[in-house]
Short mmCIF file of C-alpha atoms and ligand atoms in Angstrom, two decimals:
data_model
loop_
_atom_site.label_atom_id
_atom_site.label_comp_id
_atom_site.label_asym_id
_atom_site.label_seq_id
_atom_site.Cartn_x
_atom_site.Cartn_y
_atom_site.Cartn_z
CA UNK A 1 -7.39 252.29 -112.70
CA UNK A 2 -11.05 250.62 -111.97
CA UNK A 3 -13.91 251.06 -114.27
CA UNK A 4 -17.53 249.95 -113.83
CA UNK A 5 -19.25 249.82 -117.32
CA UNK A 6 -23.11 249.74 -116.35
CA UNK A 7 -23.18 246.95 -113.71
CA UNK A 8 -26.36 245.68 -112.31
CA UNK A 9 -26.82 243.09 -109.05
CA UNK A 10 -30.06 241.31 -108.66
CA UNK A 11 -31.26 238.41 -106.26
CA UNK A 12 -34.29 236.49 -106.20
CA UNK A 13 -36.32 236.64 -103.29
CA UNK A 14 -39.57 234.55 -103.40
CA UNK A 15 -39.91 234.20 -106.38
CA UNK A 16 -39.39 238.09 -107.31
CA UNK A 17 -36.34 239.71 -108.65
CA UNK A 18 -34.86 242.36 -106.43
CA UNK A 19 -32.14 244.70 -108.02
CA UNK A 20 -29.58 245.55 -105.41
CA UNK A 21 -27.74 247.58 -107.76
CA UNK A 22 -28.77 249.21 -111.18
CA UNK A 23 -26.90 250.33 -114.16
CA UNK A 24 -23.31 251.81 -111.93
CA UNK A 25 -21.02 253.69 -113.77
CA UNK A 26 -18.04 254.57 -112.45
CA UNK A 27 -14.45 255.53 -112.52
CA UNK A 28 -11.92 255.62 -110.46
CA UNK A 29 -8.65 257.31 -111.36
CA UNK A 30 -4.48 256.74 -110.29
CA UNK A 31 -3.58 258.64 -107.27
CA UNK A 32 -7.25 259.65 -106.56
CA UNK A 33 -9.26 259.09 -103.05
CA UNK A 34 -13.21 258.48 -104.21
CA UNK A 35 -15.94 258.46 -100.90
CA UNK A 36 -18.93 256.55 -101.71
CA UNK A 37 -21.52 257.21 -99.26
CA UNK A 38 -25.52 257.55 -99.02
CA UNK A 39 -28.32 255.97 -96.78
CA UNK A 40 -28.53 252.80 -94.95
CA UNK A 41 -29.76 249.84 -97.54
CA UNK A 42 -28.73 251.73 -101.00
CA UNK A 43 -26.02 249.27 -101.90
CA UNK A 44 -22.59 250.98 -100.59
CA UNK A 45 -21.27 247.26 -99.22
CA UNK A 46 -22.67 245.12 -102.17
CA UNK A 47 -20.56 247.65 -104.42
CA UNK A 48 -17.36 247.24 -102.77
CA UNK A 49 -18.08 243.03 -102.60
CA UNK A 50 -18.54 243.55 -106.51
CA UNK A 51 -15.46 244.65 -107.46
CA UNK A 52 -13.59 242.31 -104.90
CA UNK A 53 -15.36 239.50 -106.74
CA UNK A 54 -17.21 238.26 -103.46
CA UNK A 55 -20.20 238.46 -105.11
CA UNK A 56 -20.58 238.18 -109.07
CA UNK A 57 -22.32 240.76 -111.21
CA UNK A 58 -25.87 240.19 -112.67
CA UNK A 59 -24.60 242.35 -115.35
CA UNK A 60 -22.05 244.45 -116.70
CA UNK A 61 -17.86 244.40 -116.74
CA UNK A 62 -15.52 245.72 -114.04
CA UNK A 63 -12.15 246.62 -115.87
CA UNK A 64 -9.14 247.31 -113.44
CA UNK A 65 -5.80 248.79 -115.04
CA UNK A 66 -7.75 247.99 -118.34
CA UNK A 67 -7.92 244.19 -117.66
CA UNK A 68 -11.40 242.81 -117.95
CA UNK A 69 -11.83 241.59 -114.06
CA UNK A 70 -15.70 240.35 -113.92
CA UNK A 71 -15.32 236.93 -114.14
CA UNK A 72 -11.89 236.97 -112.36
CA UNK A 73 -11.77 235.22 -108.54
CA UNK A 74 -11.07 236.89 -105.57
CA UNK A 75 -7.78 235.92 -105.06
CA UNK A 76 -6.47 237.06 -108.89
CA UNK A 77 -8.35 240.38 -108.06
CA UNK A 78 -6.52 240.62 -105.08
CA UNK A 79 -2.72 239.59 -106.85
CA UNK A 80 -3.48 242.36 -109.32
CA UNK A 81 -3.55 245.15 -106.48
CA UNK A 82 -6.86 245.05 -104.97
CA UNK A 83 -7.51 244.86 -101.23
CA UNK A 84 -10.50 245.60 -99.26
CA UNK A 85 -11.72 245.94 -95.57
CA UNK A 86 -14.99 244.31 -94.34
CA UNK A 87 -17.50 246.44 -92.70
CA UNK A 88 -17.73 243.65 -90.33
CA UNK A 89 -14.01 242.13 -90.19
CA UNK A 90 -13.79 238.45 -89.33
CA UNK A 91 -12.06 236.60 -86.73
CA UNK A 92 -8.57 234.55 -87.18
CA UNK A 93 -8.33 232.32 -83.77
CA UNK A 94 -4.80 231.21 -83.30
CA UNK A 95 -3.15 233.55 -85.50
CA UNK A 96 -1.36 237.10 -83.88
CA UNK A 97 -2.17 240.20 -84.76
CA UNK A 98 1.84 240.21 -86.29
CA UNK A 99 1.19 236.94 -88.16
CA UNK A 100 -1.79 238.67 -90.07
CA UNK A 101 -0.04 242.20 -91.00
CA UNK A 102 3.39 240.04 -92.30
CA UNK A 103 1.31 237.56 -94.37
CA UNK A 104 -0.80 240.85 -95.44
CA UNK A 105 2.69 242.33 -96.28
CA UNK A 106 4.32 239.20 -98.01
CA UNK A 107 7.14 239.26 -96.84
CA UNK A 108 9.31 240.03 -93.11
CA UNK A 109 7.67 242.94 -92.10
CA UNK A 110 9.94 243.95 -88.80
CA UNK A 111 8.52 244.56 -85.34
CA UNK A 112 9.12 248.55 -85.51
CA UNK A 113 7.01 248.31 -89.14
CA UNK A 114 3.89 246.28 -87.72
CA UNK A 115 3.96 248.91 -84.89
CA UNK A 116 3.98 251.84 -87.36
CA UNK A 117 1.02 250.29 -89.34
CA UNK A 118 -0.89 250.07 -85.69
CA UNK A 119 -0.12 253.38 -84.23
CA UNK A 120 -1.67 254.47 -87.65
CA UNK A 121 -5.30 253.06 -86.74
CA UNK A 122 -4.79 254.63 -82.99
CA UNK A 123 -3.82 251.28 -81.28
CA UNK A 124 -0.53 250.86 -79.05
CA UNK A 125 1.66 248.53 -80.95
CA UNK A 126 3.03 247.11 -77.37
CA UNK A 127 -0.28 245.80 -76.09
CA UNK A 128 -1.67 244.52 -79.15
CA UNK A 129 1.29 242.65 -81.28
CA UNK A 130 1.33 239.35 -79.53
CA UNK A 131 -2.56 239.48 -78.76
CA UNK A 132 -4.46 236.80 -80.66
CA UNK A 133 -7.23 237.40 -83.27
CA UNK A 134 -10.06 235.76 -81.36
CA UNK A 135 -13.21 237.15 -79.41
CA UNK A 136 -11.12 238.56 -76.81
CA UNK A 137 -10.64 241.83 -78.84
CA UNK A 138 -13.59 244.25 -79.18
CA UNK A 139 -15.20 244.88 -81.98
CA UNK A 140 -13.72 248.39 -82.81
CA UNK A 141 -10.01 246.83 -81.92
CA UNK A 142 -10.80 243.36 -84.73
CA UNK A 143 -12.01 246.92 -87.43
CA UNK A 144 -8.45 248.77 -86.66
CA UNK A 145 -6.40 245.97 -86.57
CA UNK A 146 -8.61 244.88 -90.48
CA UNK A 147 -7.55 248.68 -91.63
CA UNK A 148 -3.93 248.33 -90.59
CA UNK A 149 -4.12 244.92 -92.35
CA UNK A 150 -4.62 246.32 -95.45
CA UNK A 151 -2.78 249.06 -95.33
CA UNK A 152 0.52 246.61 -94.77
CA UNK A 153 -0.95 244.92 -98.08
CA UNK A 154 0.21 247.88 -100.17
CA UNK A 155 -2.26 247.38 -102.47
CA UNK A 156 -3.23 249.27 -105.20
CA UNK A 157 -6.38 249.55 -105.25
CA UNK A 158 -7.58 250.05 -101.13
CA UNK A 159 -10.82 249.75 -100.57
CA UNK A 160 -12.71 250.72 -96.85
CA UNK A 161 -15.58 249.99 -95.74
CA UNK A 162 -17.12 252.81 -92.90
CA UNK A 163 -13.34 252.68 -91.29
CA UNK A 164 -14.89 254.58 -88.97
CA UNK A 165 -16.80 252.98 -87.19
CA UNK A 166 -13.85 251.59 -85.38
CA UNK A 167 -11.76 254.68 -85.01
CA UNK A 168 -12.50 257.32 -81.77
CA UNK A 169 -12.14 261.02 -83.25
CA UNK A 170 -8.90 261.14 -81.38
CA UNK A 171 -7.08 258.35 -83.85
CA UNK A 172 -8.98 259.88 -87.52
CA UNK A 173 -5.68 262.59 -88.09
CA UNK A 174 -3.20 258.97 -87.99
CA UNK A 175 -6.11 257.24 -90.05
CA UNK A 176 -6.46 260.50 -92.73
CA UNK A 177 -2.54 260.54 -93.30
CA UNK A 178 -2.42 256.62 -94.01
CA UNK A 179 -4.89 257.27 -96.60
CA UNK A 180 -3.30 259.87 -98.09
CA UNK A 181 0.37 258.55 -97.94
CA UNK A 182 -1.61 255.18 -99.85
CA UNK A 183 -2.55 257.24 -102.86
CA UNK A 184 1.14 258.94 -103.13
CA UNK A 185 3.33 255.92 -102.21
CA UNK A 186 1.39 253.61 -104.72
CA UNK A 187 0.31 255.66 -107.28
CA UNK A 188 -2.64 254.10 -105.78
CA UNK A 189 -6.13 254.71 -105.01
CA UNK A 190 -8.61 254.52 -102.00
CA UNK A 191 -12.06 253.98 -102.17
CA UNK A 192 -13.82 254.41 -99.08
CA UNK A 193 -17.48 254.16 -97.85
CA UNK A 194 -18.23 256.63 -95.59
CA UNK A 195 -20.45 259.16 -93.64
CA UNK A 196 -17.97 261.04 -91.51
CA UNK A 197 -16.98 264.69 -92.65
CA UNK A 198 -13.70 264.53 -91.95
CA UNK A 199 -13.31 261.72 -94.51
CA UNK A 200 -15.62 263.30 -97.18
CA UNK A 201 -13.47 266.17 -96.82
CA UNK A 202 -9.97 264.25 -98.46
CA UNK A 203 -11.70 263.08 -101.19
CA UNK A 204 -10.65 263.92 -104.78
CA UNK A 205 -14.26 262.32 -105.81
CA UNK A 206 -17.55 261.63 -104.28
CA UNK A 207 -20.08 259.25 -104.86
CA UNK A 208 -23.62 259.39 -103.52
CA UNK A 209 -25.69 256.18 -103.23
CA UNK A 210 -29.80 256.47 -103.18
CA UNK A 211 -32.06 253.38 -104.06
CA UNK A 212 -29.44 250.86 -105.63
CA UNK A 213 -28.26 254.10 -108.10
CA UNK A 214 -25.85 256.11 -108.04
CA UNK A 215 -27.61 259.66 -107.55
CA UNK A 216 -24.54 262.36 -107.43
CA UNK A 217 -20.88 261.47 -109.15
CA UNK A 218 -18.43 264.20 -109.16
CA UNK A 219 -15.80 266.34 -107.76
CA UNK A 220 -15.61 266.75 -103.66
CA UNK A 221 -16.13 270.31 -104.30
CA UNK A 222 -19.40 270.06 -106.43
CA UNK A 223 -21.43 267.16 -104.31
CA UNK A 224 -20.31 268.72 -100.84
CA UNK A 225 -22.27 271.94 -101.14
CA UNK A 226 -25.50 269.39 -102.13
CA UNK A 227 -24.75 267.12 -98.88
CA UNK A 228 -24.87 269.57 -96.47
CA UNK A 229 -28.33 270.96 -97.56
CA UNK A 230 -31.01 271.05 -95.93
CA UNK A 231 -33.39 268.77 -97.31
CA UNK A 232 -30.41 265.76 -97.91
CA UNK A 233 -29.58 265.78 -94.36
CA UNK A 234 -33.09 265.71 -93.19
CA UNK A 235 -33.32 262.49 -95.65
CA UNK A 236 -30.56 260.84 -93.95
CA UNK A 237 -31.00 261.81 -90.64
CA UNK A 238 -29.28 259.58 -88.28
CA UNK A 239 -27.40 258.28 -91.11
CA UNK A 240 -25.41 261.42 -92.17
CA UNK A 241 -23.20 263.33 -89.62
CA UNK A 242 -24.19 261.76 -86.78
N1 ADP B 301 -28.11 238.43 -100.82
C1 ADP B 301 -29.06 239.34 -100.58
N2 ADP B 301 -30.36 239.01 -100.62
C2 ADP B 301 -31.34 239.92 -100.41
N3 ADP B 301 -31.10 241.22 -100.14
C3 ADP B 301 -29.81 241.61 -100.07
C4 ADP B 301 -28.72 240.70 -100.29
N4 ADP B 301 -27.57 241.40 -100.18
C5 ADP B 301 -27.91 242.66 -99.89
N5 ADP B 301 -29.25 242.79 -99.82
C6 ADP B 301 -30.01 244.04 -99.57
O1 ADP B 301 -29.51 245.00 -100.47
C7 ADP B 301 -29.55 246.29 -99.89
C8 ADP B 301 -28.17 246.92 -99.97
O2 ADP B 301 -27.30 246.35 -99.00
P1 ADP B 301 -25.86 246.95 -98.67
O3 ADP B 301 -25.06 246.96 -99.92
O4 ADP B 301 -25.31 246.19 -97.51
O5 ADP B 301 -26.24 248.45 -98.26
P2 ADP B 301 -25.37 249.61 -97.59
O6 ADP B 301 -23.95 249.11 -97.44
O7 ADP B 301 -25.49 250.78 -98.50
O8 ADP B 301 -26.00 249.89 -96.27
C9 ADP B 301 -30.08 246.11 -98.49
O9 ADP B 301 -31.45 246.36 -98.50
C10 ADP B 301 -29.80 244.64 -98.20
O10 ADP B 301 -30.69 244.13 -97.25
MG1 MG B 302 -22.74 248.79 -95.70
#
């Protein structure tokens, strides 16, 4: 579904170039759940902006369903399937939390569907509907409502960014399931950056980010074993099953 043939990112800070990301190869697969995850600073977010086409590549191509997509805006990226969560969603004043999950949908998404896509991210559908998206919602409410926005896209191609941090433990079963039902319903994929263990644990895939490279790429059951030793959690403390 999405390849990543050897893509670098590089700004310029005075006068220097600074590589944010160097030489990623990836693949992600139909029906397949890939966790990225890794320290603070190693280039998780600027990834995921990549392939949305937020921010352009320095070098290399980003294929999806074998179309060439590097040089493709965000909004044809997004037509051809791909959807993505902000680690820091943004705020819509005026517009309902219904408004935002039917235009996410395309088309007349009923009442009893917007509150099955809520009670998904742990929120109760009643209280929250009608509420506007504006700076009376916390901060963890604007990240559940941004998850159950896209999954009401139906994407293909759903990408999250630390869904967790929004989500009490209490409200991760609803969250795991939506994931899961994304891959099976669409023939689609999720990639998700993430620390939590619950969420490494459904992957098919997991990445590990160090440094702007991808430093372990393989199946859940081969990088697992290497994340829970010793000396990588001692690395990440305070970054890694917190
Ligand atoms: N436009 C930019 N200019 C300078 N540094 C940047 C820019 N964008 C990201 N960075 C830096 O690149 C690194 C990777 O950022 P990010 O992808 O957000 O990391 P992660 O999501 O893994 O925590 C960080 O050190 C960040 O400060
Ligand atoms: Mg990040």
């Amino acid at each position: 579904m999405l390849k990543l043939d050897n893509v670098c990112y590089s700004v310029n800070e005075n006068g220097k170039q600074k590589d944010i990301l160097k030489n990623i190869n990836l693949e992600i697969g139909d029906n397949e759940t890939v966790v990225i995850t890794g320290h603070n600073g190693s280039g998780k977010s600027t990834l995921m902006k990549i392939i949305m086409g937020i921010i352009p590549v320095s070098s290399g191509k980003i294929y999806f369903d074998g179309v060439n997509i590097t040089n493709m805006t965000i909004t044809n990226r997004a037509k051809l399937g791909i959807s993505y969560a902000f680690q820091t969603p943004v705020r819509f004043k005026g517009l309902t939390v219904k408004d935002l999950l039917t235009s996410a949908n395309n088309s007349n998404l009923k009442v009893m569907d917007v509150c099955n896509y809520l009670s998904k991210v742990g929120l109760c559908a009643r209280d929250y509907i009608d509420r506007e998206l504006d700076d009376s919602l916390s901060g963890g409410e604007l990240k559940r409502i941004e998850i159950a926005t896209t999954l009401a896209r139906n994407a293909k191609l759903n990408m999250f960014d630390e869904p967790e941090a929004g989500i009490d433990l209490w409200s991760f079963e609803g969250l795991i399931s939506a994931f899961n039902e994304n891959k099976q319903k669409n023939g689609g994929a999720n990639l998700i950056i993430s620390h939590q263990e619950k969420i490494l644990n459904i992957a098919d895939k997991i990445v590990v980010m160090d440094n702007s490279k991808i430093s372990m790429y393989g199946k859940k059951d081969e990088i697992l074993p290497n994340l829970n030793s010793k000396r990588y959690c001692s690395r990440l403390q305070g970054d890694y099953y917190e």
